[in-house]
A tleap script that builds the chain and sets N, CA, C and O, in Angstrom:
source leaprc.protein.ff14SB
mol = sequence {
  NMET LYS GLU SER THR GLY GLU LEU VAL ALA
  ALA LEU ALA VAL ILE VAL ALA VAL GLY ILE
  PHE ILE ALA PHE PHE TYR TYR THR LEU TRP
  PRO ILE VAL LYS SER ASN PHE ASP GLY SER
  ASN GLN CYS SER ARG MET ILE CYS GLU LYS
  CYS THR ASN PRO SER GLY CYS ASP THR VAL
  THR CYS TYR GLN LYS GLY HIE PHE GLY GLU
  GLU GLU TYR GLY HIE THR CYS VAL PHE ARG
  CGLY
}
set mol.1.N position { 115.222 -98.036 -198.089 }
set mol.1.CA position { 113.843 -97.673 -198.349 }
set mol.1.C position { 113.049 -97.600 -197.046 }
set mol.1.O position { 112.174 -96.748 -196.889 }
set mol.2.N position { 113.365 -98.512 -196.102 }
set mol.2.CA position { 112.641 -98.504 -194.842 }
set mol.2.C position { 112.931 -97.231 -194.047 }
set mol.2.O position { 112.053 -96.715 -193.356 }
set mol.3.N position { 114.156 -96.728 -194.145 }
set mol.3.CA position { 114.516 -95.518 -193.410 }
set mol.3.C position { 113.735 -94.313 -193.923 }
set mol.3.O position { 113.265 -93.492 -193.136 }
set mol.4.N position { 113.601 -94.210 -195.224 }
set mol.4.CA position { 112.871 -93.062 -195.779 }
set mol.4.C position { 111.378 -93.153 -195.460 }
set mol.4.O position { 110.732 -92.124 -195.263 }
set mol.5.N position { 110.834 -94.336 -195.407 }
set mol.5.CA position { 109.429 -94.506 -195.038 }
set mol.5.C position { 109.222 -94.093 -193.586 }
set mol.5.O position { 108.231 -93.438 -193.264 }
set mol.6.N position { 110.136 -94.465 -192.720 }
set mol.6.CA position { 110.046 -94.079 -191.315 }
set mol.6.C position { 110.127 -92.568 -191.143 }
set mol.6.O position { 109.403 -91.994 -190.330 }
set mol.7.N position { 111.002 -91.928 -191.902 }
set mol.7.CA position { 111.103 -90.461 -191.839 }
set mol.7.C position { 109.837 -89.802 -192.358 }
set mol.7.O position { 109.406 -88.781 -191.822 }
set mol.8.N position { 109.238 -90.369 -193.389 }
set mol.8.CA position { 107.995 -89.821 -193.927 }
set mol.8.C position { 106.865 -89.940 -192.911 }
set mol.8.O position { 106.080 -89.005 -192.751 }
set mol.9.N position { 106.772 -91.055 -192.236 }
set mol.9.CA position { 105.749 -91.243 -191.215 }
set mol.9.C position { 105.963 -90.266 -190.067 }
set mol.9.O position { 104.998 -89.699 -189.555 }
set mol.10.N position { 107.200 -90.063 -189.656 }
set mol.10.CA position { 107.495 -89.107 -188.580 }
set mol.10.C position { 107.137 -87.688 -189.010 }
set mol.10.O position { 106.578 -86.925 -188.222 }
set mol.11.N position { 107.452 -87.335 -190.240 }
set mol.11.CA position { 107.126 -85.996 -190.737 }
set mol.11.C position { 105.611 -85.798 -190.791 }
set mol.11.O position { 105.120 -84.729 -190.428 }
set mol.12.N position { 104.875 -86.796 -191.230 }
set mol.12.CA position { 103.414 -86.695 -191.264 }
set mol.12.C position { 102.832 -86.585 -189.858 }
set mol.12.O position { 101.865 -85.855 -189.641 }
set mol.13.N position { 103.413 -87.304 -188.908 }
set mol.13.CA position { 102.938 -87.223 -187.524 }
set mol.13.C position { 103.154 -85.819 -186.970 }
set mol.13.O position { 102.291 -85.293 -186.268 }
set mol.14.N position { 104.291 -85.211 -187.274 }
set mol.14.CA position { 104.567 -83.846 -186.821 }
set mol.14.C position { 103.599 -82.869 -187.474 }
set mol.14.O position { 103.088 -81.970 -186.807 }
set mol.15.N position { 103.343 -83.028 -188.745 }
set mol.15.CA position { 102.424 -82.134 -189.463 }
set mol.15.C position { 101.015 -82.246 -188.890 }
set mol.15.O position { 100.345 -81.230 -188.708 }
set mol.16.N position { 100.560 -83.445 -188.606 }
set mol.16.CA position { 99.229 -83.642 -188.027 }
set mol.16.C position { 99.163 -83.035 -186.628 }
set mol.16.O position { 98.169 -82.398 -186.279 }
set mol.17.N position { 100.211 -83.225 -185.821 }
set mol.17.CA position { 100.221 -82.661 -184.465 }
set mol.17.C position { 100.198 -81.137 -184.504 }
set mol.17.O position { 99.487 -80.512 -183.717 }
set mol.18.N position { 100.964 -80.533 -185.407 }
set mol.18.CA position { 100.963 -79.071 -185.531 }
set mol.18.C position { 99.599 -78.586 -186.006 }
set mol.18.O position { 99.111 -77.557 -185.536 }
set mol.19.N position { 98.985 -79.307 -186.922 }
set mol.19.CA position { 97.646 -78.936 -187.393 }
set mol.19.C position { 96.612 -78.983 -186.286 }
set mol.19.O position { 95.755 -78.103 -186.200 }
set mol.20.N position { 96.681 -79.994 -185.443 }
set mol.20.CA position { 95.751 -80.096 -184.309 }
set mol.20.C position { 95.982 -78.953 -183.335 }
set mol.20.O position { 95.025 -78.372 -182.825 }
set mol.21.N position { 97.247 -78.623 -183.069 }
set mol.21.CA position { 97.570 -77.516 -182.169 }
set mol.21.C position { 97.046 -76.188 -182.717 }
set mol.21.O position { 96.481 -75.392 -181.967 }
set mol.22.N position { 97.226 -75.945 -183.999 }
set mol.22.CA position { 96.754 -74.704 -184.613 }
set mol.22.C position { 95.226 -74.638 -184.567 }
set mol.22.O position { 94.663 -73.586 -184.265 }
set mol.23.N position { 94.559 -75.740 -184.860 }
set mol.23.CA position { 93.091 -75.760 -184.819 }
set mol.23.C position { 92.587 -75.515 -183.407 }
set mol.23.O position { 91.615 -74.782 -183.222 }
set mol.24.N position { 93.225 -76.111 -182.404 }
set mol.24.CA position { 92.838 -75.892 -181.010 }
set mol.24.C position { 92.994 -74.425 -180.638 }
set mol.24.O position { 92.099 -73.838 -180.030 }
set mol.25.N position { 94.112 -73.838 -180.995 }
set mol.25.CA position { 94.342 -72.429 -180.677 }
set mol.25.C position { 93.313 -71.538 -181.373 }
set mol.25.O position { 92.738 -70.644 -180.751 }
set mol.26.N position { 93.083 -71.783 -182.661 }
set mol.26.CA position { 92.205 -70.912 -183.451 }
set mol.26.C position { 90.750 -70.999 -182.990 }
set mol.26.O position { 90.067 -69.977 -182.938 }
set mol.27.N position { 90.265 -72.184 -182.659 }
set mol.27.CA position { 88.853 -72.347 -182.323 }
set mol.27.C position { 88.557 -72.288 -180.830 }
set mol.27.O position { 87.403 -72.095 -180.449 }
set mol.28.N position { 89.560 -72.449 -179.977 }
set mol.28.CA position { 89.309 -72.465 -178.536 }
set mol.28.C position { 89.915 -71.263 -177.833 }
set mol.28.O position { 89.211 -70.540 -177.129 }
set mol.29.N position { 91.194 -71.042 -178.011 }
set mol.29.CA position { 91.865 -69.981 -177.264 }
set mol.29.C position { 91.702 -68.603 -177.888 }
set mol.29.O position { 91.529 -67.621 -177.166 }
set mol.30.N position { 91.754 -68.507 -179.205 }
set mol.30.CA position { 91.693 -67.198 -179.856 }
set mol.30.C position { 90.388 -66.444 -179.572 }
set mol.30.O position { 90.467 -65.240 -179.324 }
set mol.31.N position { 89.202 -67.049 -179.590 }
set mol.31.CA position { 87.989 -66.285 -179.252 }
set mol.31.C position { 88.027 -65.712 -177.840 }
set mol.31.O position { 87.510 -64.618 -177.613 }
set mol.32.N position { 88.622 -66.420 -176.892 }
set mol.32.CA position { 88.727 -65.910 -175.526 }
set mol.32.C position { 89.651 -64.700 -175.484 }
set mol.32.O position { 89.320 -63.682 -174.876 }
set mol.33.N position { 90.805 -64.810 -176.127 }
set mol.33.CA position { 91.771 -63.708 -176.151 }
set mol.33.C position { 91.180 -62.501 -176.860 }
set mol.33.O position { 91.329 -61.374 -176.388 }
set mol.34.N position { 90.511 -62.719 -177.985 }
set mol.34.CA position { 89.954 -61.611 -178.767 }
set mol.34.C position { 88.838 -60.901 -178.018 }
set mol.34.O position { 88.782 -59.672 -178.029 }
set mol.35.N position { 87.949 -61.644 -177.368 }
set mol.35.CA position { 86.857 -60.995 -176.637 }
set mol.35.C position { 87.393 -60.204 -175.448 }
set mol.35.O position { 86.868 -59.134 -175.139 }
set mol.36.N position { 88.418 -60.704 -174.782 }
set mol.36.CA position { 89.021 -59.977 -173.674 }
set mol.36.C position { 89.686 -58.691 -174.173 }
set mol.36.O position { 89.550 -57.641 -173.545 }
set mol.37.N position { 90.394 -58.767 -175.283 }
set mol.37.CA position { 91.038 -57.588 -175.856 }
set mol.37.C position { 90.005 -56.565 -176.305 }
set mol.37.O position { 90.152 -55.375 -176.023 }
set mol.38.N position { 88.966 -57.009 -176.996 }
set mol.38.CA position { 87.927 -56.090 -177.467 }
set mol.38.C position { 87.213 -55.416 -176.305 }
set mol.38.O position { 86.915 -54.224 -176.372 }
set mol.39.N position { 86.936 -56.162 -175.245 }
set mol.39.CA position { 86.256 -55.591 -174.086 }
set mol.39.C position { 87.100 -54.549 -173.387 }
set mol.39.O position { 86.589 -53.484 -173.038 }
set mol.40.N position { 88.373 -54.819 -173.172 }
set mol.40.CA position { 89.232 -53.843 -172.496 }
set mol.40.C position { 89.503 -52.649 -173.394 }
set mol.40.O position { 89.618 -51.527 -172.901 }
set mol.41.N position { 89.606 -52.860 -174.687 }
set mol.41.CA position { 89.827 -51.757 -175.613 }
set mol.41.C position { 88.585 -50.871 -175.682 }
set mol.41.O position { 88.702 -49.648 -175.753 }
set mol.42.N position { 87.417 -51.468 -175.662 }
set mol.42.CA position { 86.176 -50.716 -175.699 }
set mol.42.C position { 86.027 -49.869 -174.437 }
set mol.42.O position { 85.591 -48.721 -174.519 }
set mol.43.N position { 86.377 -50.408 -173.283 }
set mol.43.CA position { 86.251 -49.669 -172.028 }
set mol.43.C position { 87.223 -48.496 -171.967 }
set mol.43.O position { 86.914 -47.482 -171.341 }
set mol.44.N position { 88.370 -48.608 -172.591 }
set mol.44.CA position { 89.342 -47.516 -172.532 }
set mol.44.C position { 88.870 -46.299 -173.333 }
set mol.44.O position { 89.366 -45.195 -173.110 }
set mol.45.N position { 87.937 -46.475 -174.248 }
set mol.45.CA position { 87.437 -45.359 -175.052 }
set mol.45.C position { 86.156 -44.749 -174.500 }
set mol.45.O position { 85.631 -43.800 -175.083 }
set mol.46.N position { 85.644 -45.267 -173.396 }
set mol.46.CA position { 84.367 -44.801 -172.860 }
set mol.46.C position { 84.565 -43.811 -171.718 }
set mol.46.O position { 85.645 -43.713 -171.135 }
set mol.47.N position { 83.504 -43.086 -171.418 }
set mol.47.CA position { 83.469 -42.170 -170.281 }
set mol.47.C position { 82.745 -42.895 -169.158 }
set mol.47.O position { 81.594 -43.304 -169.311 }
set mol.48.N position { 83.431 -43.052 -168.024 }
set mol.48.CA position { 82.886 -43.859 -166.939 }
set mol.48.C position { 82.365 -42.988 -165.804 }
set mol.48.O position { 82.840 -41.876 -165.573 }
set mol.49.N position { 81.367 -43.532 -165.101 }
set mol.49.CA position { 80.835 -42.855 -163.923 }
set mol.49.C position { 81.862 -42.917 -162.800 }
set mol.49.O position { 82.758 -43.761 -162.804 }
set mol.50.N position { 81.716 -42.012 -161.844 }
set mol.50.CA position { 82.593 -42.041 -160.672 }
set mol.50.C position { 82.093 -43.093 -159.696 }
set mol.50.O position { 80.901 -43.399 -159.643 }
set mol.51.N position { 83.009 -43.631 -158.938 }
set mol.51.CA position { 82.668 -44.629 -157.927 }
set mol.51.C position { 82.026 -43.916 -156.742 }
set mol.51.O position { 82.633 -43.021 -156.154 }
set mol.52.N position { 80.800 -44.307 -156.387 }
set mol.52.CA position { 80.081 -43.672 -155.271 }
set mol.52.C position { 80.113 -44.516 -154.008 }
set mol.52.O position { 79.657 -44.060 -152.960 }
set mol.53.N position { 80.626 -45.701 -154.077 }
set mol.53.CA position { 80.698 -46.589 -152.930 }
set mol.53.C position { 81.930 -46.228 -152.090 }
set mol.53.O position { 83.041 -46.257 -152.619 }
set mol.54.N position { 81.776 -45.890 -150.814 }
set mol.54.CA position { 82.931 -45.489 -150.002 }
set mol.54.C position { 83.972 -46.592 -149.819 }
set mol.54.O position { 85.149 -46.298 -149.613 }
set mol.55.N position { 83.557 -47.848 -149.892 }
set mol.55.CA position { 84.515 -48.940 -149.702 }
set mol.55.C position { 85.191 -49.352 -151.006 }
set mol.55.O position { 86.035 -50.248 -150.997 }
set mol.56.N position { 84.844 -48.723 -152.124 }
set mol.56.CA position { 85.466 -49.033 -153.414 }
set mol.56.C position { 84.509 -49.749 -154.351 }
set mol.56.O position { 83.493 -50.296 -153.922 }
set mol.57.N position { 84.837 -49.740 -155.608 }
set mol.57.CA position { 83.995 -50.349 -156.637 }
set mol.57.C position { 84.796 -51.384 -157.423 }
set mol.57.O position { 85.993 -51.217 -157.657 }
set mol.58.N position { 84.121 -52.443 -157.821 }
set mol.58.CA position { 84.734 -53.419 -158.712 }
set mol.58.C position { 84.448 -53.065 -160.159 }
set mol.58.O position { 85.340 -53.120 -161.007 }
set mol.59.N position { 83.189 -52.695 -160.446 }
set mol.59.CA position { 82.795 -52.320 -161.806 }
set mol.59.C position { 82.003 -51.025 -161.766 }
set mol.59.O position { 81.400 -50.675 -160.752 }
set mol.60.N position { 82.018 -50.323 -162.886 }
set mol.60.CA position { 81.226 -49.107 -163.055 }
set mol.60.C position { 80.570 -49.148 -164.425 }
set mol.60.O position { 80.978 -49.912 -165.299 }
set mol.61.N position { 79.547 -48.315 -164.603 }
set mol.61.CA position { 78.889 -48.212 -165.898 }
set mol.61.C position { 79.555 -47.102 -166.691 }
set mol.61.O position { 79.746 -45.993 -166.192 }
set mol.62.N position { 79.903 -47.411 -167.925 }
set mol.62.CA position { 80.564 -46.450 -168.804 }
set mol.62.C position { 79.686 -46.214 -170.027 }
set mol.62.O position { 78.912 -47.082 -170.431 }
set mol.63.N position { 79.820 -45.030 -170.603 }
set mol.63.CA position { 78.986 -44.645 -171.740 }
set mol.63.C position { 79.855 -44.169 -172.891 }
set mol.63.O position { 80.967 -43.679 -172.697 }
set mol.64.N position { 79.319 -44.325 -174.090 }
set mol.64.CA position { 79.995 -43.854 -175.287 }
set mol.64.C position { 78.945 -43.370 -176.265 }
set mol.64.O position { 77.892 -43.991 -176.410 }
set mol.65.N position { 79.225 -42.269 -176.934 }
set mol.65.CA position { 78.309 -41.773 -177.964 }
set mol.65.C position { 78.346 -42.721 -179.153 }
set mol.65.O position { 79.408 -43.219 -179.528 }
set mol.66.N position { 77.197 -42.963 -179.736 }
set mol.66.CA position { 77.129 -43.786 -180.933 }
set mol.66.C position { 77.553 -42.994 -182.153 }
set mol.66.O position { 77.849 -41.803 -182.055 }
set mol.67.N position { 77.581 -43.633 -183.268 }
set mol.67.CA position { 77.941 -42.969 -184.517 }
set mol.67.C position { 76.849 -41.982 -184.927 }
set mol.67.O position { 75.668 -42.218 -184.675 }
set mol.68.N position { 77.236 -40.907 -185.542 }
set mol.68.CA position { 76.329 -39.886 -186.069 }
set mol.68.C position { 75.452 -39.274 -184.981 }
set mol.68.O position { 74.300 -38.930 -185.246 }
set mol.69.N position { 75.970 -39.131 -183.770 }
set mol.69.CA position { 75.253 -38.463 -182.696 }
set mol.69.C position { 74.097 -39.241 -182.121 }
set mol.69.O position { 73.209 -38.653 -181.502 }
set mol.70.N position { 74.082 -40.538 -182.305 }
set mol.70.CA position { 73.007 -41.348 -181.731 }
set mol.70.C position { 73.083 -41.281 -180.209 }
set mol.70.O position { 74.038 -40.743 -179.647 }
set mol.71.N position { 72.081 -41.824 -179.558 }
set mol.71.CA position { 72.056 -41.818 -178.100 }
set mol.71.C position { 73.208 -42.633 -177.540 }
set mol.71.O position { 73.764 -43.502 -178.212 }
set mol.72.N position { 73.554 -42.333 -176.297 }
set mol.72.CA position { 74.617 -43.054 -175.616 }
set mol.72.C position { 74.131 -44.448 -175.226 }
set mol.72.O position { 72.931 -44.677 -175.071 }
set mol.73.N position { 75.056 -45.357 -175.074 }
set mol.73.CA position { 74.713 -46.684 -174.576 }
set mol.73.C position { 75.700 -47.059 -173.485 }
set mol.73.O position { 76.854 -46.631 -173.501 }
set mol.74.N position { 75.238 -47.858 -172.546 }
set mol.74.CA position { 76.042 -48.211 -171.385 }
set mol.74.C position { 76.715 -49.559 -171.521 }
set mol.74.O position { 76.263 -50.436 -172.255 }
set mol.75.N position { 77.813 -49.699 -170.789 }
set mol.75.CA position { 78.573 -50.940 -170.778 }
set mol.75.C position { 79.237 -51.039 -169.410 }
set mol.75.O position { 79.706 -50.029 -168.885 }
set mol.76.N position { 79.288 -52.216 -168.827 }
set mol.76.CA position { 79.917 -52.393 -167.524 }
set mol.76.C position { 81.409 -52.661 -167.731 }
set mol.76.O position { 81.798 -53.579 -168.453 }
set mol.77.N position { 82.229 -51.840 -167.082 }
set mol.77.CA position { 83.675 -51.958 -167.185 }
set mol.77.C position { 84.280 -52.113 -165.791 }
set mol.77.O position { 83.662 -51.748 -164.791 }
set mol.78.N position { 85.477 -52.650 -165.737 }
set mol.78.CA position { 86.203 -52.782 -164.483 }
set mol.78.C position { 86.657 -51.393 -164.041 }
set mol.78.O position { 87.193 -50.622 -164.837 }
set mol.79.N position { 86.435 -51.080 -162.755 }
set mol.79.CA position { 86.810 -49.768 -162.229 }
set mol.79.C position { 88.330 -49.670 -162.140 }
set mol.79.O position { 88.987 -50.541 -161.569 }
set mol.80.N position { 88.879 -48.598 -162.711 }
set mol.80.CA position { 90.335 -48.440 -162.744 }
set mol.80.C position { 90.827 -47.250 -161.931 }
set mol.80.O position { 92.009 -46.910 -161.980 }
set mol.81.N position { 89.952 -46.630 -161.202 }
set mol.81.CA position { 90.372 -45.547 -160.325 }
set mol.81.C position { 90.228 -44.261 -160.910 }
set mol.81.O position { 90.547 -43.255 -160.276 }
savepdb mol mol.pdb
quit
């Protein structure tokens, strides 16, 4: 009986540890990953200005038409050449 109780306690400890890991990932790491993905995906669909700085640019302003022909809006994206 003592052996099965010990195995049950070990199984519960593993379940709690996995639950904590999943909660940490979902509430801490996932928002960072998702915002980075959304930002890079959004920039790939935009029309960007040309780099006017002779020494190179780090970021440029990009524009995209809104839905139903609304006015364009700007967003700062990493310059990709």
